[in-house]
mmCIF file of C-alpha atoms in Angstrom:
data_model
loop_
_atom_site.group_PDB
_atom_site.id
_atom_site.type_symbol
_atom_site.label_atom_id
_atom_site.label_comp_id
_atom_site.label_asym_id
_atom_site.label_seq_id
_atom_site.Cartn_x
_atom_site.Cartn_y
_atom_site.Cartn_z
ATOM 1 C CA MET A 1 175.210 57.866 101.537
ATOM 2 C CA ASP A 2 176.859 61.157 100.603
ATOM 3 C CA SER A 3 174.699 63.896 102.114
ATOM 4 C CA GLN A 4 174.913 65.979 98.949
ATOM 5 C CA GLU A 5 173.594 63.055 96.871
ATOM 6 C CA ALA A 6 170.547 62.309 99.039
ATOM 7 C CA GLY A 7 168.171 64.615 97.162
ATOM 8 C CA ARG A 8 169.132 63.172 93.782
ATOM 9 C CA ILE A 9 168.801 59.586 95.010
ATOM 10 C CA LEU A 10 165.400 60.255 96.569
ATOM 11 C CA THR A 11 164.064 61.876 93.389
ATOM 12 C CA LYS A 12 165.549 59.612 90.707
ATOM 13 C CA ARG A 13 166.011 56.336 92.620
ATOM 14 C CA PRO A 14 168.805 55.109 90.305
ATOM 15 C CA PRO A 15 168.595 51.287 90.165
ATOM 16 C CA ASN A 16 172.162 50.464 91.227
ATOM 17 C CA GLU A 17 172.258 52.852 94.177
ATOM 18 C CA TRP A 18 168.690 52.090 95.259
ATOM 19 C CA SER A 19 169.368 48.339 95.203
ATOM 20 C CA GLN A 20 172.428 48.813 97.430
ATOM 21 C CA ILE A 21 170.374 50.874 99.864
ATOM 22 C CA GLN A 22 167.633 48.235 99.943
ATOM 23 C CA SER A 23 170.125 45.460 100.644
ATOM 24 C CA ALA A 24 171.947 47.188 103.491
ATOM 25 C CA ASP A 25 171.343 46.443 107.176
ATOM 26 C CA ALA A 26 172.636 49.859 108.260
ATOM 27 C CA LEU A 27 172.281 53.189 106.480
ATOM 28 C CA LEU A 28 174.694 56.015 107.244
ATOM 29 C CA LEU A 29 174.803 59.647 106.136
ATOM 30 C CA SER A 30 178.352 60.717 105.288
ATOM 31 C CA LYS A 31 179.638 64.306 105.454
ATOM 32 C CA PRO A 32 176.949 65.156 108.037
ATOM 33 C CA ASP A 33 178.691 68.450 108.843
ATOM 34 C CA LEU A 34 177.990 69.633 105.289
ATOM 35 C CA ALA A 35 174.359 68.466 105.191
ATOM 36 C CA ASN A 36 171.619 71.068 105.220
ATOM 37 C CA GLU A 37 168.086 70.473 106.474
ATOM 38 C CA ALA A 38 166.735 69.469 103.036
ATOM 39 C CA GLU A 39 169.492 66.881 102.595
ATOM 40 C CA ARG A 40 168.873 65.418 106.047
ATOM 41 C CA GLN A 41 165.161 65.265 105.285
ATOM 42 C CA ALA A 42 165.846 63.474 101.993
ATOM 43 C CA PHE A 43 168.002 60.945 103.858
ATOM 44 C CA GLY A 44 165.167 60.382 106.337
ATOM 45 C CA GLU A 45 162.630 59.868 103.543
ATOM 46 C CA ILE A 46 164.906 57.355 101.830
ATOM 47 C CA ALA A 47 165.290 55.422 105.087
ATOM 48 C CA ALA A 48 161.526 55.471 105.726
ATOM 49 C CA ALA A 49 160.838 54.021 102.260
ATOM 50 C CA GLN A 50 162.874 50.855 102.872
ATOM 51 C CA TYR A 51 161.696 47.386 103.751
ATOM 52 C CA PRO A 52 162.863 45.784 105.912
ATOM 53 C CA LEU A 53 163.439 48.808 108.103
ATOM 54 C CA LYS A 54 167.116 49.451 108.683
ATOM 55 C CA SER A 55 168.504 48.063 111.918
ATOM 56 C CA TYR A 56 170.703 51.130 112.314
ATOM 57 C CA LEU A 57 170.513 54.715 111.022
ATOM 58 C CA GLY A 58 173.183 57.287 111.788
ATOM 59 C CA ASP A 59 176.040 59.463 110.587
ATOM 60 C CA CYS A 60 179.502 58.610 109.332
ATOM 61 C CA SER A 61 182.364 61.092 109.602
ATOM 62 C CA HIS A 62 185.834 60.813 108.028
ATOM 63 C CA GLY A 63 185.129 57.224 106.945
ATOM 64 C CA GLU A 64 184.811 55.971 110.525
ATOM 65 C CA LEU A 65 181.838 53.647 111.056
ATOM 66 C CA PRO A 66 180.033 53.564 114.419
ATOM 67 C CA ASP A 67 180.400 50.273 116.282
ATOM 68 C CA GLU A 68 176.601 49.873 116.271
ATOM 69 C CA ALA A 69 176.606 49.815 112.464
ATOM 70 C CA LEU A 70 179.045 46.895 112.359
ATOM 71 C CA ARG A 71 177.256 44.435 114.610
ATOM 72 C CA LYS A 72 175.391 41.394 113.317
ATOM 73 C CA PHE A 73 171.726 42.113 112.665
ATOM 74 C CA GLU A 74 168.710 39.830 112.928
ATOM 75 C CA ARG A 75 165.606 40.372 110.830
ATOM 76 C CA ALA A 76 162.309 40.282 112.730
ATOM 77 C CA PRO A 77 159.659 38.150 110.951
ATOM 78 C CA ARG A 78 157.152 41.025 110.847
ATOM 79 C CA PHE A 79 156.687 44.622 109.806
ATOM 80 C CA SER A 80 157.082 47.459 112.274
ATOM 81 C CA LEU A 81 154.061 49.589 111.420
ATOM 82 C CA VAL A 82 152.676 48.973 114.904
ATOM 83 C CA PRO A 83 155.348 48.315 117.561
ATOM 84 C CA GLN A 84 154.740 44.984 119.256
ATOM 85 C CA SER A 85 156.414 46.326 122.394
ATOM 86 C CA ALA A 86 153.530 48.775 122.808
ATOM 87 C CA ALA A 87 150.811 46.110 122.649
ATOM 88 C CA PRO A 88 148.768 45.790 125.889
ATOM 89 C CA ARG A 89 148.443 42.037 125.342
ATOM 90 C CA GLU A 90 150.280 39.308 123.479
ATOM 91 C CA PRO A 91 149.662 39.134 119.702
ATOM 92 C CA VAL A 92 147.412 36.286 118.599
ATOM 93 C CA SER A 93 148.863 34.100 115.835
ATOM 94 C CA SER A 94 147.290 31.234 113.919
ATOM 95 C CA ALA A 95 148.106 29.047 110.936
ATOM 96 C CA PHE A 96 147.072 30.401 107.540
ATOM 97 C CA ASP A 97 146.568 27.826 104.774
ATOM 98 C CA ILE A 98 147.503 29.136 101.327
ATOM 99 C CA GLY A 99 148.527 27.430 98.084
ATOM 100 C CA GLY A 100 148.809 24.037 99.760
ATOM 101 C CA LEU A 101 151.286 25.430 102.286
ATOM 102 C CA THR A 102 151.020 27.041 105.707
ATOM 103 C CA GLY A 103 151.772 30.633 106.581
ATOM 104 C CA THR A 104 151.003 32.660 109.701
ATOM 105 C CA GLU A 105 148.290 35.212 110.453
ATOM 106 C CA THR A 106 148.831 37.501 113.450
ATOM 107 C CA GLN A 107 146.525 40.071 115.021
ATOM 108 C CA LEU A 108 147.587 42.645 117.584
ATOM 109 C CA GLU A 109 146.394 45.870 119.157
ATOM 110 C CA ALA A 110 148.729 48.729 120.100
ATOM 111 C CA LEU A 111 148.598 52.497 120.544
ATOM 112 C CA GLY A 112 144.906 52.580 119.715
ATOM 113 C CA PHE A 113 145.327 50.767 116.405
ATOM 114 C CA TRP A 114 144.727 47.196 115.283
ATOM 115 C CA ALA A 115 147.052 45.345 112.917
ATOM 116 C CA VAL A 116 146.711 42.148 110.915
ATOM 117 C CA GLN A 117 149.882 40.567 109.566
ATOM 118 C CA TRP A 118 150.359 37.669 107.187
ATOM 119 C CA LEU A 119 153.729 35.936 106.842
ATOM 120 C CA LEU A 120 153.552 33.826 103.671
ATOM 121 C CA PRO A 121 155.674 30.833 102.587
ATOM 122 C CA SER A 122 158.735 31.655 100.500
ATOM 123 C CA GLU A 123 157.847 28.897 98.010
ATOM 124 C CA LEU A 124 154.823 30.833 96.772
ATOM 125 C CA VAL A 125 154.930 33.189 93.792
ATOM 126 C CA PHE A 126 152.176 35.800 93.647
ATOM 127 C CA SER A 127 150.437 37.193 90.573
ATOM 128 C CA ARG A 128 150.863 40.945 90.369
ATOM 129 C CA ALA A 129 148.084 41.038 87.746
ATOM 130 C CA ILE A 130 145.703 39.819 90.459
ATOM 131 C CA LEU A 131 147.220 41.666 93.407
ATOM 132 C CA GLU A 132 147.379 45.189 91.982
ATOM 133 C CA PRO A 133 143.725 45.747 90.997
ATOM 134 C CA ARG A 134 142.373 43.799 93.965
ATOM 135 C CA LEU A 135 144.536 45.723 96.441
ATOM 136 C CA SER A 136 143.405 49.028 94.924
ATOM 137 C CA TRP A 137 139.782 47.955 95.237
ATOM 138 C CA MET A 138 140.246 46.832 98.839
ATOM 139 C CA LEU A 139 141.907 50.085 99.793
ATOM 140 C CA GLU A 140 138.980 51.989 98.334
ATOM 141 C CA ALA A 141 136.414 49.748 100.005
ATOM 142 C CA TYR A 142 137.969 50.056 103.473
ATOM 143 C CA GLN A 143 139.428 53.568 103.228
ATOM 144 C CA GLY A 144 137.309 54.815 106.142
ATOM 145 C CA TRP A 145 139.236 52.796 108.712
ATOM 146 C CA LEU A 146 142.326 51.471 106.946
ATOM 147 C CA ARG A 147 145.227 53.502 108.305
ATOM 148 C CA ARG A 148 148.140 51.959 106.448
ATOM 149 C CA MET A 149 149.106 48.911 104.402
ATOM 150 C CA LYS A 150 152.518 47.577 103.473
ATOM 151 C CA GLY A 151 153.449 44.351 101.729
ATOM 152 C CA VAL A 152 156.264 42.684 99.838
ATOM 153 C CA PHE A 153 155.520 39.822 97.460
ATOM 154 C CA ARG A 154 157.653 37.441 95.473
ATOM 155 C CA THR A 155 156.282 37.749 91.938
ATOM 156 C CA GLY A 156 158.812 35.796 89.878
ATOM 157 C CA LEU A 157 162.523 35.296 89.323
ATOM 158 C CA GLY A 158 163.340 39.002 89.454
ATOM 159 C CA PRO A 159 162.927 41.532 92.257
ATOM 160 C CA SER A 160 160.045 41.285 94.684
ATOM 161 C CA TRP A 161 157.214 43.824 94.613
ATOM 162 C CA LEU A 162 157.049 46.257 97.527
ATOM 163 C CA VAL A 163 153.604 47.820 97.779
ATOM 164 C CA GLN A 164 152.361 50.478 100.209
ATOM 165 C CA ALA A 165 149.357 52.658 100.974
ATOM 166 C CA HIS A 166 149.194 55.588 103.378
ATOM 167 C CA GLY A 167 145.697 56.830 102.613
ATOM 168 C CA HIS A 168 146.689 58.215 99.197
ATOM 169 C CA GLY A 169 146.225 55.215 96.923
ATOM 170 C CA LEU A 170 148.537 52.339 96.081
ATOM 171 C CA SER A 171 152.241 52.735 95.309
ATOM 172 C CA GLY A 172 154.697 50.014 94.379
ATOM 173 C CA GLU A 173 158.325 49.484 93.431
ATOM 174 C CA ASP A 174 160.910 46.736 93.040
ATOM 175 C CA SER A 175 162.500 45.413 96.226
ATOM 176 C CA ALA A 176 165.670 43.456 96.896
ATOM 177 C CA PHE A 177 163.916 41.570 99.717
ATOM 178 C CA ARG A 178 163.345 37.969 98.577
ATOM 179 C CA ARG A 179 163.182 35.859 101.743
ATOM 180 C CA ASP A 180 159.403 35.408 101.653
ATOM 181 C CA SER A 181 156.180 37.354 101.069
ATOM 182 C CA ARG A 182 154.354 39.284 103.785
ATOM 183 C CA ILE A 183 151.799 41.999 104.352
ATOM 184 C CA GLU A 184 150.576 44.095 107.289
ATOM 185 C CA ILE A 185 147.415 46.186 107.493
ATOM 186 C CA VAL A 186 146.863 48.793 110.212
ATOM 187 C CA LEU A 187 143.284 49.731 111.138
ATOM 188 C CA THR A 188 141.570 52.292 113.332
ATOM 189 C CA GLY A 189 139.181 49.610 114.594
ATOM 190 C CA ALA A 190 139.145 45.886 115.254
ATOM 191 C CA PRO A 191 138.988 43.780 112.043
ATOM 192 C CA THR A 192 135.602 42.275 111.268
ATOM 193 C CA ALA A 193 135.001 38.742 110.028
ATOM 194 C CA ALA A 194 134.072 40.108 106.583
ATOM 195 C CA PHE A 195 137.295 42.130 106.426
ATOM 196 C CA LEU A 196 139.460 39.129 107.284
ATOM 197 C CA THR A 197 137.638 36.885 104.813
ATOM 198 C CA ALA A 198 138.120 39.400 102.003
ATOM 199 C CA TRP A 199 141.858 39.810 102.584
ATOM 200 C CA ARG A 200 142.442 36.093 103.050
ATOM 201 C CA SER A 201 140.654 35.414 99.759
ATOM 202 C CA LEU A 202 142.737 38.033 97.954
ATOM 203 C CA LEU A 203 145.999 36.450 99.107
ATOM 204 C CA ARG A 204 144.864 32.919 98.266
ATOM 205 C CA ASP A 205 143.592 33.916 94.813
ATOM 206 C CA ALA A 206 146.895 35.629 93.947
ATOM 207 C CA ALA A 207 149.150 32.798 95.181
ATOM 208 C CA ASN A 208 150.581 30.314 92.705
ATOM 209 C CA PRO A 209 151.415 26.953 94.348
ATOM 210 C CA PRO A 210 155.044 25.783 94.021
ATOM 211 C CA ARG A 211 155.790 23.602 91.019
ATOM 212 C CA GLY A 212 156.447 19.939 91.453
#
């Protein structure tokens, strides 16, 4: 990414350029010697908005790519809102039945926060008409202890829907990620049975079983 274009890209999010950024494993800032603080900050905000998180962030000078940016990358089957490496105990995973298929529900505690993650089968297509209002309601209902939420859902033949909340309401945009659907919720306290039941019901109600 040209350092002098970072501000424009962050503000306007032009579809072609944004799609290329979403699809990339590594994201590099070119002409770093010409970048001012605002341009570096814009680059950082663009990188932070991506899912999956980039496996490598760095600079690129005179067209020379760092060796680290050229290696083969593996995608972890989870979000990185709470680092698993910081968890005092192993995450607890269990099968999650949805739409006649089986996904995975994982709970973990790290850095004083609790996280619940759902990894959902790629065959499922989710209804945005159900997800959007229900997610907004859930965020309002649990705003006292819901720290952050991030999800990406397959909603049809086109781009997936990337949805996030950082304590300031729900925001969403198209995403090039299409491998599956998944969501992670970060809490300031351990999830209650009522909380888990409500979120499981939301996901099941929005899921359309595969045809055939």
